[in-house]
Amino acid sequence: MNLETPPTALAHPWIPATGHALRHTGIHFDAIRVPGALGDQVAYELIQFTDFQAGPIIREVTGGRNMYFVLRAGTAALHVWRGGARALGRDSRGVAFVGVPALEGNTWPLDWRSPPTRETPYVVGELLRHVVERVLATVR
């Protein structure tokens, strides 16, 4: 029996209390959007590598079926993203919004693949970049 308590979800002010809401990137957070099967694999690898302490990852279950890896504001542009991964922050290329689900309840078509926790309030950008690169190298 596991006597450890699971990490407690961290309720950032940008996470809605119910349902879901659009949030402007670059203010409270940046995001890296990774599409489809690549996003699924990157999320899986990152979660496994961090022992389920990856930080906030939002899954879109319709349309492009993207994964959004939530980074600390101002950090997405610090890295070069390849393979369809795209940095969404506050820059001269335009305005970007990310749908953010509530931590509980009906949030369809969005959900948390990995919620933010007190220990890991954001995904670590450098680690995410390495995982994206590693996954891309295995699919070629």
Coordinates of N, CA, C and O in Angstrom, one line a residue:
M1 N 0.8 -1.2 0.0 CA 0.0 0.0 0.0 C 0.9 1.2 0.0 O 1.9 1.3 0.7
N2 N 0.6 2.2 -0.8 CA 1.3 3.5 -0.9 C 0.8 4.5 0.1 O -0.4 4.9 0.0
L3 N 1.6 4.8 1.1 CA 1.2 5.7 2.1 C 1.4 7.2 1.8 O 1.1 8.1 2.5
E4 N 2.1 7.4 0.7 CA 2.4 8.8 0.3 C 1.1 9.4 -0.2 O 0.3 8.8 -0.9
T5 N 0.9 10.7 0.1 CA -0.3 11.4 -0.4 C 0.1 11.9 -1.8 O 1.2 12.4 -2.1
P6 N -0.9 11.9 -2.7 CA -0.6 12.4 -4.1 C -0.4 13.9 -4.0 O -0.9 14.6 -3.1
P7 N 0.3 14.5 -5.0 CA 0.6 15.9 -5.0 C -0.8 16.7 -5.1 O -1.7 16.3 -5.8
T8 N -0.8 17.7 -4.3 CA -2.0 18.6 -4.4 C -2.0 19.5 -5.5 O -1.0 20.2 -5.8
A9 N -3.1 19.6 -6.3 CA -3.2 20.5 -7.4 C -3.1 21.9 -7.0 O -3.6 22.3 -5.9
L10 N -2.4 22.7 -7.7 CA -2.2 24.1 -7.4 C -3.2 24.9 -8.3 O -3.2 24.8 -9.5
A11 N -4.0 25.7 -7.6 CA -5.0 26.6 -8.3 C -4.4 27.9 -8.6 O -4.5 28.8 -7.8
H12 N -3.8 28.0 -9.8 CA -3.3 29.3 -10.3 C -4.5 30.3 -10.5 O -5.6 29.8 -10.8
P13 N -4.3 31.6 -10.4 CA -5.4 32.5 -10.6 C -5.9 32.5 -12.1 O -7.0 32.9 -12.3
W14 N -5.2 31.9 -13.0 CA -5.6 31.8 -14.4 C -6.4 30.6 -14.7 O -6.9 30.4 -15.8
I15 N -6.5 29.7 -13.7 CA -7.3 28.5 -13.9 C -8.8 28.8 -13.5 O -9.0 29.2 -12.3
P16 N -9.8 28.6 -14.3 CA -11.1 28.9 -14.0 C -11.7 28.0 -12.9 O -11.2 26.8 -12.8
A17 N -12.6 28.4 -12.2 CA -13.2 27.6 -11.1 C -14.1 26.5 -11.7 O -14.2 25.4 -11.1
T18 N -14.7 26.7 -12.8 CA -15.6 25.7 -13.5 C -15.4 25.8 -15.0 O -15.0 26.9 -15.5
G19 N -15.7 24.7 -15.7 CA -15.7 24.8 -17.1 C -14.3 25.0 -17.7 O -13.3 24.4 -17.3
H20 N -14.2 25.9 -18.6 CA -12.9 26.3 -19.2 C -13.0 27.7 -19.7 O -14.0 28.3 -19.8
A21 N -11.8 28.3 -19.9 CA -11.7 29.7 -20.3 C -10.5 29.9 -21.2 O -9.5 29.2 -21.0
L22 N -10.6 30.9 -22.1 CA -9.4 31.2 -22.9 C -8.5 32.2 -22.1 O -9.0 33.1 -21.5
R23 N -7.2 32.0 -22.1 CA -6.3 32.8 -21.5 C -5.2 33.3 -22.5 O -4.7 32.5 -23.3
H24 N -4.9 34.6 -22.4 CA -3.9 35.2 -23.3 C -2.5 34.7 -22.8 O -2.2 34.9 -21.7
T25 N -1.8 34.1 -23.8 CA -0.4 33.7 -23.4 C 0.5 34.9 -23.2 O 0.3 35.9 -23.8
G26 N 1.5 34.7 -22.4 CA 2.5 35.7 -22.2 C 2.2 36.6 -21.0 O 3.0 37.4 -20.6
I27 N 1.1 36.4 -20.4 CA 0.7 37.2 -19.2 C 0.9 36.4 -18.0 O 1.8 36.7 -17.2
H28 N 0.2 35.3 -17.8 CA 0.3 34.5 -16.6 C 1.3 33.3 -17.0 O 1.8 32.7 -16.1
F29 N 1.3 32.9 -18.2 CA 2.1 31.8 -18.6 C 2.4 31.8 -20.1 O 1.7 32.6 -20.9
D30 N 3.4 31.1 -20.6 CA 3.6 30.8 -22.0 C 3.2 29.4 -22.2 O 3.0 28.6 -21.2
A31 N 3.0 29.0 -23.4 CA 2.7 27.6 -23.7 C 3.4 27.1 -25.0 O 3.8 27.9 -25.8
I32 N 3.7 25.8 -25.0 CA 4.2 25.2 -26.2 C 3.1 24.2 -26.7 O 2.7 23.3 -26.0
R33 N 2.7 24.5 -27.9 CA 1.7 23.6 -28.5 C 2.4 22.5 -29.4 O 3.2 22.8 -30.2
V34 N 2.0 21.3 -29.1 CA 2.6 20.1 -29.8 C 1.4 19.4 -30.3 O 0.5 18.9 -29.6
P35 N 1.3 19.2 -31.7 CA 0.1 18.6 -32.3 C 0.0 17.1 -32.2 O 1.0 16.4 -32.1
G36 N -1.2 16.6 -32.1 CA -1.6 15.2 -32.3 C -0.8 14.1 -31.6 O -0.5 14.2 -30.4
A37 N -0.4 13.1 -32.4 CA 0.3 11.9 -31.8 C 1.7 12.3 -31.2 O 2.1 11.8 -30.2
L38 N 2.3 13.3 -31.8 CA 3.6 13.8 -31.3 C 3.4 14.4 -29.9 O 4.2 14.1 -29.0
G39 N 2.4 15.2 -29.7 CA 2.0 15.8 -28.4 C 1.7 14.7 -27.4 O 2.2 14.8 -26.3
D40 N 1.0 13.7 -27.8 CA 0.7 12.5 -26.9 C 1.9 11.9 -26.4 O 2.1 11.6 -25.2
Q41 N 2.9 11.6 -27.4 CA 4.1 10.9 -27.0 C 5.0 11.8 -26.1 O 5.6 11.3 -25.2
V42 N 5.1 13.0 -26.5 CA 5.9 13.9 -25.7 C 5.4 14.0 -24.2 O 6.1 14.0 -23.3
A43 N 4.1 14.2 -24.1 CA 3.5 14.2 -22.8 C 3.7 12.9 -22.0 O 4.1 13.0 -20.8
Y44 N 3.6 11.8 -22.7 CA 3.8 10.5 -22.0 C 5.2 10.4 -21.5 O 5.5 10.1 -20.3
E45 N 6.2 10.7 -22.4 CA 7.6 10.6 -22.0 C 8.0 11.6 -20.9 O 8.7 11.2 -20.0
L46 N 7.5 12.8 -21.0 CA 7.8 13.8 -19.9 C 7.2 13.4 -18.6 O 7.9 13.5 -17.6
I47 N 6.0 12.9 -18.6 CA 5.3 12.5 -17.3 C 6.1 11.3 -16.7 O 6.3 11.2 -15.5
Q48 N 6.5 10.3 -17.6 CA 7.2 9.2 -17.1 C 8.6 9.6 -16.5 O 9.0 9.2 -15.5
F49 N 9.3 10.5 -17.3 CA 10.6 10.9 -16.8 C 10.6 11.7 -15.5 O 11.5 11.5 -14.7
T50 N 9.5 12.4 -15.3 CA 9.5 13.2 -14.1 C 8.7 12.5 -12.9 O 8.4 13.2 -11.9
D51 N 8.4 11.3 -13.1 CA 7.7 10.5 -12.1 C 6.4 11.2 -11.7 O 6.0 11.4 -10.6
F52 N 5.6 11.5 -12.8 CA 4.3 12.1 -12.7 C 4.3 13.5 -12.0 O 3.3 14.0 -11.4
Q53 N 5.4 14.2 -12.2 CA 5.6 15.6 -11.7 C 6.0 16.5 -12.8 O 6.9 17.3 -12.7
A54 N 5.3 16.4 -14.0 CA 5.7 17.1 -15.2 C 5.4 18.6 -15.2 O 6.0 19.4 -15.9
G55 N 4.4 19.0 -14.4 CA 3.8 20.3 -14.5 C 2.6 20.3 -15.3 O 2.1 19.3 -15.8
P56 N 2.0 21.5 -15.6 CA 0.7 21.6 -16.2 C 0.8 21.3 -17.7 O 1.5 21.9 -18.5
I57 N 0.0 20.3 -18.1 CA -0.1 19.9 -19.5 C -1.6 19.8 -19.8 O -2.4 19.1 -19.2
I58 N -2.1 20.6 -20.8 CA -3.5 20.7 -21.1 C -3.7 19.9 -22.4 O -3.0 20.1 -23.4
R59 N -4.7 19.0 -22.4 CA -5.0 18.2 -23.6 C -6.3 18.7 -24.3 O -7.3 18.9 -23.6
E60 N -6.2 18.8 -25.6 CA -7.4 19.2 -26.4 C -7.9 17.9 -27.0 O -7.2 17.3 -27.8
V61 N -9.1 17.6 -26.7 CA -9.6 16.3 -27.2 C -10.4 16.3 -28.5 O -10.9 15.3 -28.9
T62 N -10.5 17.5 -29.1 CA -11.2 17.6 -30.4 C -10.3 18.4 -31.3 O -9.2 18.9 -30.9
G63 N -10.7 18.6 -32.6 CA -9.9 19.4 -33.5 C -8.5 18.8 -33.8 O -8.3 17.6 -34.0
G64 N -7.5 19.6 -33.5 CA -6.1 19.3 -33.7 C -5.6 18.3 -32.7 O -4.5 17.8 -32.9
R65 N -6.3 18.1 -31.6 CA -5.9 17.2 -30.5 C -4.5 17.6 -30.1 O -3.6 16.7 -29.9
N66 N -4.3 18.8 -29.8 CA -3.0 19.4 -29.4 C -2.8 19.2 -27.9 O -3.8 19.0 -27.1
M67 N -1.5 19.2 -27.5 CA -1.1 19.2 -26.1 C -0.5 20.6 -25.9 O 0.2 21.1 -26.8
Y68 N -0.9 21.2 -24.8 CA -0.3 22.5 -24.5 C 0.5 22.4 -23.2 O -0.1 22.0 -22.1
F69 N 1.8 22.6 -23.3 CA 2.7 22.5 -22.1 C 2.9 23.9 -21.6 O 3.3 24.8 -22.3
V70 N 2.5 24.1 -20.4 CA 2.4 25.4 -19.8 C 3.7 25.7 -19.1 O 4.1 25.1 -18.1
L71 N 4.4 26.8 -19.6 CA 5.7 27.2 -19.0 C 5.5 28.6 -18.3 O 4.5 29.3 -18.6
R72 N 6.5 28.9 -17.5 CA 6.5 30.2 -16.8 C 6.5 31.3 -17.9 O 7.1 31.2 -18.9
A73 N 5.7 32.4 -17.7 CA 5.6 33.5 -18.7 C 7.0 34.0 -19.1 O 7.9 34.2 -18.2
G74 N 7.2 34.2 -20.3 CA 8.4 34.8 -20.9 C 9.5 33.8 -21.1 O 10.6 34.2 -21.5
T75 N 9.2 32.5 -21.0 CA 10.3 31.5 -21.2 C 10.2 30.7 -22.4 O 11.2 30.0 -22.8
A76 N 9.1 30.7 -23.1 CA 8.9 29.8 -24.3 C 9.9 30.2 -25.4 O 10.4 29.3 -26.1
A77 N 10.1 31.5 -25.6 CA 11.0 31.9 -26.7 C 12.5 31.7 -26.4 O 13.3 32.0 -27.3
L78 N 12.8 31.2 -25.2 CA 14.2 31.0 -24.9 C 14.8 29.8 -25.6 O 16.0 29.5 -25.6
H79 N 13.9 29.0 -26.2 CA 14.3 27.7 -26.8 C 13.9 27.7 -28.3 O 12.9 28.3 -28.7
V80 N 14.6 26.8 -29.1 CA 14.2 26.6 -30.5 C 13.3 25.3 -30.5 O 13.7 24.3 -30.0
W81 N 12.1 25.4 -31.0 CA 11.2 24.3 -31.0 C 11.0 23.8 -32.4 O 10.8 24.5 -33.4
R82 N 11.2 22.5 -32.6 CA 11.1 21.8 -33.9 C 9.9 20.8 -34.0 O 9.3 20.6 -33.0
G83 N 9.7 20.3 -35.1 CA 8.8 19.2 -35.3 C 7.4 19.5 -35.1 O 6.6 18.7 -34.7
G84 N 7.0 20.7 -35.4 CA 5.6 21.1 -35.2 C 5.3 21.8 -33.9 O 4.2 22.3 -33.7
A85 N 6.2 21.7 -32.9 CA 6.0 22.3 -31.6 C 6.1 23.8 -31.9 O 7.0 24.3 -32.6
R86 N 5.2 24.6 -31.3 CA 5.2 26.0 -31.5 C 5.1 26.7 -30.1 O 4.2 26.4 -29.3
A87 N 6.0 27.7 -30.0 CA 5.9 28.5 -28.8 C 4.8 29.6 -28.9 O 4.6 30.2 -29.9
L88 N 4.0 29.7 -27.8 CA 2.9 30.6 -27.7 C 3.2 31.5 -26.5 O 3.2 31.1 -25.4
G89 N 3.6 32.7 -26.8 CA 3.9 33.7 -25.8 C 3.5 35.1 -26.2 O 2.6 35.2 -27.1
R90 N 4.1 36.0 -25.6 CA 3.8 37.4 -25.9 C 5.0 37.9 -26.8 O 6.0 38.3 -26.3
D91 N 4.8 38.0 -28.1 CA 5.8 38.4 -29.0 C 5.2 39.1 -30.2 O 4.0 39.3 -30.3
S92 N 6.1 39.5 -31.1 CA 5.6 40.3 -32.3 C 4.9 39.5 -33.3 O 4.4 40.1 -34.3
R93 N 4.8 38.2 -33.2 CA 4.2 37.4 -34.2 C 2.6 37.4 -34.0 O 2.0 36.7 -34.8
G94 N 2.1 38.0 -33.0 CA 0.7 38.0 -32.9 C 0.2 37.6 -31.5 O 1.0 37.4 -30.6
V95 N -1.1 37.5 -31.3 CA -1.7 37.2 -30.0 C -2.1 35.8 -30.1 O -2.6 35.3 -31.0
A96 N -1.8 35.1 -29.0 CA -2.3 33.7 -28.9 C -3.1 33.5 -27.6 O -2.8 34.1 -26.6
F97 N -4.0 32.6 -27.7 CA -4.9 32.2 -26.5 C -4.8 30.7 -26.4 O -4.8 30.0 -27.4
V98 N -4.9 30.3 -25.1 CA -5.0 28.8 -24.8 C -6.2 28.6 -24.0 O -6.4 29.3 -23.0
G99 N -6.9 27.6 -24.3 CA -8.0 27.2 -23.5 C -7.5 26.5 -22.2 O -6.7 25.6 -22.3
V100 N -8.0 26.9 -21.1 CA -7.6 26.3 -19.8 C -8.8 25.7 -19.1 O -9.8 26.4 -18.8
P101 N -8.7 24.4 -18.7 CA -9.9 23.8 -18.0 C -9.8 24.0 -16.5 O -8.7 24.3 -16.0
A102 N -10.9 23.9 -15.9 CA -11.0 23.9 -14.4 C -10.3 22.7 -13.9 O -10.1 21.7 -14.7
L103 N -9.9 22.6 -12.7 CA -9.2 21.5 -12.1 C -10.2 20.3 -11.9 O -9.8 19.1 -11.8
E104 N -11.5 20.6 -11.8 CA -12.5 19.5 -11.6 C -13.8 19.9 -12.4 O -14.0 21.0 -12.8
G105 N -14.6 18.8 -12.5 CA -15.9 19.0 -13.2 C -15.8 18.8 -14.7 O -14.8 18.3 -15.2
N106 N -16.9 19.2 -15.3 CA -17.0 19.0 -16.8 C -16.2 20.1 -17.5 O -16.6 21.3 -17.4
T107 N -15.1 19.7 -18.2 CA -14.3 20.7 -18.9 C -14.1 20.4 -20.3 O -13.3 21.0 -21.0
W108 N -15.0 19.5 -20.8 CA -14.9 19.1 -22.2 C -15.0 20.3 -23.1 O -15.7 21.2 -22.9
P109 N -14.2 20.4 -24.2 CA -13.3 19.5 -24.8 C -11.8 19.6 -24.3 O -10.9 19.2 -25.1
L110 N -11.6 20.1 -23.2 CA -10.2 20.2 -22.6 C -10.1 19.4 -21.3 O -11.1 19.3 -20.6
D111 N -8.9 18.9 -21.0 CA -8.7 18.3 -19.7 C -7.2 18.4 -19.4 O -6.4 18.8 -20.2
W112 N -6.9 18.1 -18.2 CA -5.5 18.1 -17.7 C -4.9 16.7 -17.9 O -5.3 15.7 -17.4
R113 N -3.9 16.7 -18.8 CA -3.1 15.5 -18.9 C -2.2 15.4 -17.7 O -1.9 14.3 -17.2
S114 N -1.7 16.5 -17.2 CA -0.9 16.6 -15.9 C -1.3 18.0 -15.3 O -1.0 19.0 -15.9
P115 N -1.9 18.0 -14.1 CA -2.2 19.3 -13.5 C -1.0 20.0 -12.9 O 0.0 19.3 -12.6
P116 N -1.1 21.3 -12.7 CA 0.0 22.0 -11.9 C -0.1 21.5 -10.5 O -1.1 21.3 -9.9
T117 N 1.1 21.4 -9.9 CA 1.2 21.1 -8.4 C 2.0 22.1 -7.7 O 2.7 22.9 -8.4
R118 N 2.0 22.1 -6.4 CA 2.8 23.0 -5.7 C 4.3 22.8 -6.0 O 5.1 23.7 -6.0
E119 N 4.7 21.5 -6.1 CA 6.0 21.2 -6.4 C 6.4 21.5 -7.8 O 7.6 21.8 -8.1
T120 N 5.5 21.5 -8.8 CA 5.8 21.7 -10.2 C 4.7 22.6 -10.8 O 3.8 22.1 -11.4
P121 N 4.8 23.9 -10.5 CA 3.7 24.8 -11.0 C 3.7 25.1 -12.5 O 2.7 25.5 -13.1
Y122 N 4.9 24.8 -13.1 CA 5.1 25.0 -14.6 C 5.9 23.9 -15.1 O 6.7 23.3 -14.4
V123 N 5.8 23.6 -16.4 CA 6.7 22.7 -17.1 C 8.0 23.4 -17.2 O 8.1 24.6 -17.5
V124 N 9.1 22.6 -17.1 CA 10.5 23.1 -17.3 C 10.8 23.1 -18.7 O 10.9 22.1 -19.4
G125 N 11.0 24.3 -19.3 CA 11.2 24.5 -20.8 C 12.4 23.7 -21.3 O 12.2 23.0 -22.4
E126 N 13.5 23.7 -20.7 CA 14.7 23.0 -21.1 C 14.4 21.5 -21.2 O 14.8 20.9 -22.1
L127 N 13.8 21.0 -20.2 CA 13.5 19.6 -20.1 C 12.5 19.2 -21.2 O 12.7 18.2 -21.9
L128 N 11.5 20.0 -21.4 CA 10.5 19.8 -22.5 C 11.2 19.8 -23.8 O 10.9 18.9 -24.7
R129 N 12.1 20.7 -24.1 CA 12.8 20.8 -25.4 C 13.6 19.5 -25.6 O 13.6 18.9 -26.7
H130 N 14.3 19.0 -24.6 CA 15.0 17.8 -24.7 C 14.1 16.6 -25.0 O 14.4 15.7 -25.9
V131 N 13.0 16.5 -24.4 CA 12.0 15.4 -24.6 C 11.5 15.5 -26.0 O 11.4 14.5 -26.7
V132 N 11.1 16.7 -26.5 CA 10.6 16.9 -27.9 C 11.7 16.4 -28.9 O 11.4 15.6 -29.8
E133 N 12.9 16.8 -28.7 CA 14.0 16.4 -29.5 C 14.2 14.9 -29.5 O 14.4 14.3 -30.6
R134 N 14.1 14.3 -28.4 CA 14.3 12.8 -28.3 C 13.2 12.1 -29.0 O 13.4 11.1 -29.7
V135 N 12.0 12.5 -28.8 CA 10.8 11.9 -29.4 C 10.9 12.0 -30.9 O 10.7 11.1 -31.7
L136 N 11.3 13.2 -31.4 CA 11.4 13.4 -32.8 C 12.5 12.5 -33.4 O 12.4 12.0 -34.5
A137 N 13.6 12.3 -32.7 CA 14.7 11.4 -33.2 C 14.2 10.0 -33.3 O 14.7 9.2 -34.2
T138 N 13.2 9.5 -32.5 CA 12.8 8.1 -32.6 C 11.7 7.9 -33.7 O 11.5 6.8 -34.1
V139 N 11.1 9.0 -34.2 CA 10.0 8.8 -35.2 C 10.6 8.9 -36.6 O 9.8 8.7 -37.6
R140 N 11.8 9.2 -36.8 CA 12.4 9.4 -38.1 C 12.8 8.1 -38.7 O 13.1 7.1 -38.2

